[in-house]
Coordinates of C-alpha atoms in Angstrom, one line a residue:
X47 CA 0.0 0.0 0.0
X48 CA 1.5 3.1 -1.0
X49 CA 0.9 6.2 1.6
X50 CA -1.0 8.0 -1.3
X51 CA -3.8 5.0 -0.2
X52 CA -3.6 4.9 3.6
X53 CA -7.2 5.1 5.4
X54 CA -6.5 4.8 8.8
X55 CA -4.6 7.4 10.3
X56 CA -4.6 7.3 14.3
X57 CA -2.3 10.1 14.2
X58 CA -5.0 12.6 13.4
X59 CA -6.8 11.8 16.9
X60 CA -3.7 13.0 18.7
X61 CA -2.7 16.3 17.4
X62 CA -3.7 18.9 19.6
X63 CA -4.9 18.7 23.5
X64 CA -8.1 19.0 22.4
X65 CA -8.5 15.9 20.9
X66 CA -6.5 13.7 22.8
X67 CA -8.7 15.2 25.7
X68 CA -11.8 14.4 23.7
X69 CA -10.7 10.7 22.9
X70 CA -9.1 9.5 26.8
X71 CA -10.2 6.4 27.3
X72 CA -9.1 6.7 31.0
X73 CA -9.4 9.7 33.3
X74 CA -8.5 9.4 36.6
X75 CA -10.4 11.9 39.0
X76 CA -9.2 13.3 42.8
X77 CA -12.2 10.8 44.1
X78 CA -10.2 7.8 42.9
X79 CA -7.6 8.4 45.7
X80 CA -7.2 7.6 48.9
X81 CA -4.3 9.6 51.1
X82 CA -2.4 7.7 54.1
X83 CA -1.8 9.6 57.7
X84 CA 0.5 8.0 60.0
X85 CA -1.0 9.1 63.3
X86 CA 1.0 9.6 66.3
X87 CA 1.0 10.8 70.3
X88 CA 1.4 14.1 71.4
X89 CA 0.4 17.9 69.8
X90 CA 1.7 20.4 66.6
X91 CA 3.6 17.3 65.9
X92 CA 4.7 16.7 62.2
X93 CA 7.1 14.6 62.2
X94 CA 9.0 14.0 58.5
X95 CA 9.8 10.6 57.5
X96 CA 13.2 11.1 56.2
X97 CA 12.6 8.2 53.4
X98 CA 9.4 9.5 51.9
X99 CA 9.8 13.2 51.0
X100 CA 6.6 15.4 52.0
X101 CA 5.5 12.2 54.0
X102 CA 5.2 13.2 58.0
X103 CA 4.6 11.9 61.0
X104 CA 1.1 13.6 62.5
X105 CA -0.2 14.5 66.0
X106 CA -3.8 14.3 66.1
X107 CA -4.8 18.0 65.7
X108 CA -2.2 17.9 62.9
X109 CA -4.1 14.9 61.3
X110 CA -7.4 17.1 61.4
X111 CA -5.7 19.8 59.1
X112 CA -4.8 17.3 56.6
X113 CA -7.3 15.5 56.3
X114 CA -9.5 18.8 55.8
X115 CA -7.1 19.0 52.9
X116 CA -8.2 15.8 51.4
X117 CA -11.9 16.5 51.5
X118 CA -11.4 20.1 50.0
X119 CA -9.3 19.0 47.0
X120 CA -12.5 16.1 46.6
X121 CA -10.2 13.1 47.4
X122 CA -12.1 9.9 48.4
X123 CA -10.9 9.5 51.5
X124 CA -8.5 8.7 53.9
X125 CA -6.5 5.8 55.5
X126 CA -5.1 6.0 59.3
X127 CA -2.0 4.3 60.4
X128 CA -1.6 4.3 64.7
X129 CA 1.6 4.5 66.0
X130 CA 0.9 4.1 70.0
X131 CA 3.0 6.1 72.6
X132 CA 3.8 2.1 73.8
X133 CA 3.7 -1.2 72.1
X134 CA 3.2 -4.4 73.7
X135 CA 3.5 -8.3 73.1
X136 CA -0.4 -8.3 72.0
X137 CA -0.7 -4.9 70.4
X138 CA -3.2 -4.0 73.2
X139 CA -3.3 -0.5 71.9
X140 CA -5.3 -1.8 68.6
X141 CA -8.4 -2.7 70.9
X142 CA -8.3 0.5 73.4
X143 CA -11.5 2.2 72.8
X144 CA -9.4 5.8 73.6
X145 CA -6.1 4.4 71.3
X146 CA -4.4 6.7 69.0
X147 CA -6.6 5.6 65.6
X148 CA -9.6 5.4 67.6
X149 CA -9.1 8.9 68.9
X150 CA -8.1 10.1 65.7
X151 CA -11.1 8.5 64.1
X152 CA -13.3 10.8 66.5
X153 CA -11.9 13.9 65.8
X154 CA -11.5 13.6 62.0
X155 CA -15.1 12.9 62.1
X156 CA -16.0 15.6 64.4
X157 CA -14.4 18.2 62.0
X158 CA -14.9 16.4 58.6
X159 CA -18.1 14.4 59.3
X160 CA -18.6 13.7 55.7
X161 CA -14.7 13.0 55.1
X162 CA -14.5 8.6 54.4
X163 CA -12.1 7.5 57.2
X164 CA -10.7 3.9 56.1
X165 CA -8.9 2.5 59.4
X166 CA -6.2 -0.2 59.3
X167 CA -6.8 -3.3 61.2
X168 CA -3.5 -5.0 61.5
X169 CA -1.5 -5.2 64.8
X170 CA 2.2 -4.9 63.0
X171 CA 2.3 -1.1 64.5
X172 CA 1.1 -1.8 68.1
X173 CA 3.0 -4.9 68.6
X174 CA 6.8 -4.8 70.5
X175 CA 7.9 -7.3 67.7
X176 CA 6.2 -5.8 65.1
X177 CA 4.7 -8.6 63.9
X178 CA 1.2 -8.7 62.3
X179 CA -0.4 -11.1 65.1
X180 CA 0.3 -12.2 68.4
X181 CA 3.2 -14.6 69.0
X182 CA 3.3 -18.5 69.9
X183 CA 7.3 -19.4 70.1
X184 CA 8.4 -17.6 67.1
X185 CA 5.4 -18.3 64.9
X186 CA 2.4 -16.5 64.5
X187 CA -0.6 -18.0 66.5
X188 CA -3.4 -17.4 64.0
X189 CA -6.8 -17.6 65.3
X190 CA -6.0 -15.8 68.5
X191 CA -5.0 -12.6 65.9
X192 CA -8.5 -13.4 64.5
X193 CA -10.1 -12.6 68.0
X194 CA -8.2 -9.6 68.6
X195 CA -8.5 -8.2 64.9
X196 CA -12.4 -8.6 65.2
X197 CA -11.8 -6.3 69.0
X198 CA -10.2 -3.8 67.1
X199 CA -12.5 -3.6 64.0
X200 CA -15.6 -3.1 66.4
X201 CA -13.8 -0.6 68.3
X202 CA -12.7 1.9 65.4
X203 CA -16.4 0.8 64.3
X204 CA -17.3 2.1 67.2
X205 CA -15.3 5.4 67.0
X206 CA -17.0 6.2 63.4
X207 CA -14.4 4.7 61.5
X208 CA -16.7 4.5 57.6
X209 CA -14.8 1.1 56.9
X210 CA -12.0 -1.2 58.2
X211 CA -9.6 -2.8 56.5
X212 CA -7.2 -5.6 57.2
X213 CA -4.2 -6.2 56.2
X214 CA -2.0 -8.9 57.7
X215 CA -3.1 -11.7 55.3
X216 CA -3.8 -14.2 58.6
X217 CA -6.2 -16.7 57.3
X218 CA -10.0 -16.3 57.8
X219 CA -10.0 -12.5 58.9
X220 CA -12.3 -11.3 56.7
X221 CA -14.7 -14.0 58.1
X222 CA -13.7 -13.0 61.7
X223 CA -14.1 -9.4 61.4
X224 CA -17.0 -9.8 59.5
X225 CA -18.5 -11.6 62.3
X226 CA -17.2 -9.5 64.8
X227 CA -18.6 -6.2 63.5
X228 CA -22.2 -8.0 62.8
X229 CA -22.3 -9.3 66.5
X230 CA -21.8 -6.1 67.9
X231 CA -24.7 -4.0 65.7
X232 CA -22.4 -2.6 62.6
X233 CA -23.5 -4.6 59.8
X234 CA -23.1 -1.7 57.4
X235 CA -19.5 -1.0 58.7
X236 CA -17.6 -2.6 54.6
X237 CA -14.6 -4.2 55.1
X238 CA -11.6 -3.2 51.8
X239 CA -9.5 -6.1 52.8
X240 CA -5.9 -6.5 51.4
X241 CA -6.4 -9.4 50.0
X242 CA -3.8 -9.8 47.8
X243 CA -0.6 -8.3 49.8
X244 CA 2.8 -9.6 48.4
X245 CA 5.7 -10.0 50.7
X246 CA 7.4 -6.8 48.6
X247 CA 10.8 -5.0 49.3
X248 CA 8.8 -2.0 48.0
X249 CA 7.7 -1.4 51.7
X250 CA 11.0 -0.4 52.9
X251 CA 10.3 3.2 53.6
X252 CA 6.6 2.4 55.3
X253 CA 8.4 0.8 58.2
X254 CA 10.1 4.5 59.1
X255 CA 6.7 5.8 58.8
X256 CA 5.2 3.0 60.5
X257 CA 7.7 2.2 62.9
X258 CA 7.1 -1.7 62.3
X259 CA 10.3 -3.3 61.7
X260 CA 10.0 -6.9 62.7
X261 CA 12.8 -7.4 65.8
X262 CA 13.4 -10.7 64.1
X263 CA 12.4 -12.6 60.9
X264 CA 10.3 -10.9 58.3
X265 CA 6.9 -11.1 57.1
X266 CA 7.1 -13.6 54.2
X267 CA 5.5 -16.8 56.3
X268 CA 2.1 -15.2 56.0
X269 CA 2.5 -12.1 53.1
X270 CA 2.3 -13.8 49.7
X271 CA 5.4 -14.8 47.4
X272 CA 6.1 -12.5 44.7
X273 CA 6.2 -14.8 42.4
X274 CA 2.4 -16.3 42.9
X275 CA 0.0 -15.3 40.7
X276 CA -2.7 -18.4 40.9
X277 CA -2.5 -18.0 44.9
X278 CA -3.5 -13.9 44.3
X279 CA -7.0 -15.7 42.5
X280 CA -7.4 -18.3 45.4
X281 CA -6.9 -15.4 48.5
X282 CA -9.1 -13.1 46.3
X283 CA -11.9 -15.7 46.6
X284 CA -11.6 -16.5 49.7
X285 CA -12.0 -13.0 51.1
X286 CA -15.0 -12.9 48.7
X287 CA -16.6 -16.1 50.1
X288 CA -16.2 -14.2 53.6
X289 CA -17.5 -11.9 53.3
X290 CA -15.4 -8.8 52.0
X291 CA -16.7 -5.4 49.9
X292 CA -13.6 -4.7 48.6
X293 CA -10.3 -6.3 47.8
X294 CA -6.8 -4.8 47.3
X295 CA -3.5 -5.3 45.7
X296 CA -0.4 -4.5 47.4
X297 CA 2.1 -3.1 46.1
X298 CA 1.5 -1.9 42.7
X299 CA 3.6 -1.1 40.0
X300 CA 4.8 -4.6 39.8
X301 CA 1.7 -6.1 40.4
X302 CA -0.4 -4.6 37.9
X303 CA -0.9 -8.3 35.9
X304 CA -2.6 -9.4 39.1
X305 CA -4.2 -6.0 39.5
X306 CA -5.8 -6.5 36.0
X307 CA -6.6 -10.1 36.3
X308 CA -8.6 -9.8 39.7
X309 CA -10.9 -6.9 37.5
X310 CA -11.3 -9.5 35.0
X311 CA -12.5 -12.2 37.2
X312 CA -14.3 -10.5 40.1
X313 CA -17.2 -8.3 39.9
X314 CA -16.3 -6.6 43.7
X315 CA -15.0 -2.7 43.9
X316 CA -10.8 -3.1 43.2
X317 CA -8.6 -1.0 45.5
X318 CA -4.7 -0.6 45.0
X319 CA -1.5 0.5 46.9
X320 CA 0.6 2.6 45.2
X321 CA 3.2 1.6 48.4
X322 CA 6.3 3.5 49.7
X323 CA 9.3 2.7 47.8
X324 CA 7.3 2.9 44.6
X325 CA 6.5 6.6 46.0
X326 CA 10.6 7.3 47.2
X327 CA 11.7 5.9 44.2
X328 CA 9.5 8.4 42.1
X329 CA 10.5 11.4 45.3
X330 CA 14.6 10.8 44.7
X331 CA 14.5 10.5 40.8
X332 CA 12.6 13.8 40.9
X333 CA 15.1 15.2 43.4
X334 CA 18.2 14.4 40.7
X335 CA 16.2 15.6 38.0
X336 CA 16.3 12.8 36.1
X337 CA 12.2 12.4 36.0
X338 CA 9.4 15.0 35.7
X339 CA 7.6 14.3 38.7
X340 CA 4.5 15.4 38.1
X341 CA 4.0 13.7 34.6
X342 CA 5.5 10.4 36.3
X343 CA 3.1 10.3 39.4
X344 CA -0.1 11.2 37.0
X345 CA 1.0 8.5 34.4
X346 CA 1.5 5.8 37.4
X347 CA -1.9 6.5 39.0
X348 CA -3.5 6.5 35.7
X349 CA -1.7 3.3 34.9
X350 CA -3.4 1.8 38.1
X351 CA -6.7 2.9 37.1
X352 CA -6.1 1.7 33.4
X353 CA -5.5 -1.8 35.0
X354 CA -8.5 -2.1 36.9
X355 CA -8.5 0.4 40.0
X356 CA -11.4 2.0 41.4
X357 CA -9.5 3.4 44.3
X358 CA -5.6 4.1 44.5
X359 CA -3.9 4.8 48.3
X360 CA -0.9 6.8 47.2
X361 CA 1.2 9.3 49.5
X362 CA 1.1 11.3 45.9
X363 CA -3.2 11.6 46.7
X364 CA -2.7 15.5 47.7
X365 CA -0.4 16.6 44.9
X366 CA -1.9 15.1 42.4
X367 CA -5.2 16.1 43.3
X368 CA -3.9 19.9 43.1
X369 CA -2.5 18.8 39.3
X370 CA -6.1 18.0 38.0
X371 CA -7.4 21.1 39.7
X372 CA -4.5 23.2 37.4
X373 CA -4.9 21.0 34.9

């Protein structure tokens, strides 16, 4: 065919902003993300986490401000993190009706009643070994995590939390918080469960923030193996078949085959975590000026939402929220 008889020309749909606006098969919105605060004791505390530019440590009152933030720039909503003034060998902090998510639950709600407060239901931040249950030996004892995970559920329940989501990948804790939560009167309380959480080396900078480095071992004898992809199917279906409302990846950017697949096979809303290396790598390339950061972070996000996303927790949420406002 000689160009003097070409037909089909995609180049003429990409010419000007205008049109490449006109035909975007994906747009990605400030309601598709989800910002995480890292909650901590004390007042006018923010406290940067030297591994995740712009990413701080926040005192309750300082926690407020942000998260009125979020709900201005139209983000859909935010997840807390509790890092307790003490830790112990059951993470007792997790259950305390006055802990430090609880509390911040309350007065995030008291300010921003219409703000969507996720909270975090794992026990790797409140415990002295940092480990995501409670300890038999040097092993995990499961189904006594259960019970206390379904505690600490129906106390952020309790505290206003709009859903719960958990996130150690101990077997059966959809079905146990489930339970929990309808037992005590909060049947409408969804759980997003990370049911699909990859023991990554992307979460490097999270245990700064987090202040959850395991005192021995790691977390790969109950987070998934990177290299599973039939197992991601199998955990998605169990947390289906107990009862979750939504399901998650974690992390990301490498995961977006599994990310894709699970919108292919299930019908339930599709949450992802855009996790914190993935967010330091992108903060230090931009620092050397080897990236543009802002067309790198929007590309990424809309990358997740290409794949399958309907909501995207990403330390980018606030910047990138202003970027579609200037857009």
């Amino acid at each position: 065919m000689t160009h003097e008889n070409l037909i089909h020309r995609p180049r003429r749909l990409r010419r000007t902003p205008q049109i490449r606006r006109m035909v975007r098969e994906t747009r990605l919105l400030p309601e598709d993300l989800a910002l995480p605060l890292f909650i901590v004791p004390g007042v006018a505390v923010r406290k940067p986490v030297v591994s995740m530019p712009g990413v701080a440590q926040l005192s309750i009152d300082q926690a407020v401000l942000v998260a009125k933030e979020a709900q201005d720039l139209g983000l859909g909503g935010i997840i807390l993190f509790g890092i307790p003034k003490s830790k112990d060998s059951t993470g007792s902090d997790a259950v305390d009706p006055n802990g430090i998510v609880q509390s911040a639950i309350r007065a995030i709600k008291a300010e921003l009643p219409e703000l969507w407060v996720i909270a975090d239901t794992c026990l790797c931040e409140y415990t002295d070994h940092a480990h995501c249950g409670v300890l038999r030996g040097q092993e995990i004892d499961n189904d006594a995590t259960l019970e206390i995970l379904g505690r600490a559920a129906v106390s952020y329940a309790e505290a206003g939390v709009d859903m719960v989501a958990p996130s150690g990948m101990m077997d059966g804790m959809v079905g146990a918080i489930r339970a929990a939560l309808d037992n005590a009167g909060h049947t409408l309380v969804p759980i997003l469960s990370y049911a699909v959480k990859y023991a990554s080396a992307y979460y490097g900078p999270f245990r700064d923030a987090a202040e959850n480095t395991p005192t021995f071992g790691d977390r790969r004898a109950y987070q998934m193996d990177p290299a599973n992809r039939r197992e991601a199917l199998r955990e998605a279906r169990l947390d289906i078949e107990q009862g979750a409302d939504w399901l998650m990846v974690k992390p990301g950017l490498a995961y977006m085959d599994i990310l894709r697949e699970l919108r292919d096979r299930f019908d339930l809303p599709l949450a992802v975590y855009n996790v914190s290396g993935e967010y330091a790598m992108i903060k230090a390339a931009a620092a050397n000026g080897w990236i543009d950061e802002q067309r790198v972070v929007m590309e990424t996000l809309t990358g997740f939402k290409r794949a399958g996303a309907d909501l995207i927790l990403t330390y980018h949420a606030l910047d990138a929220a202003r970027w579609m406002q200037d857009a």
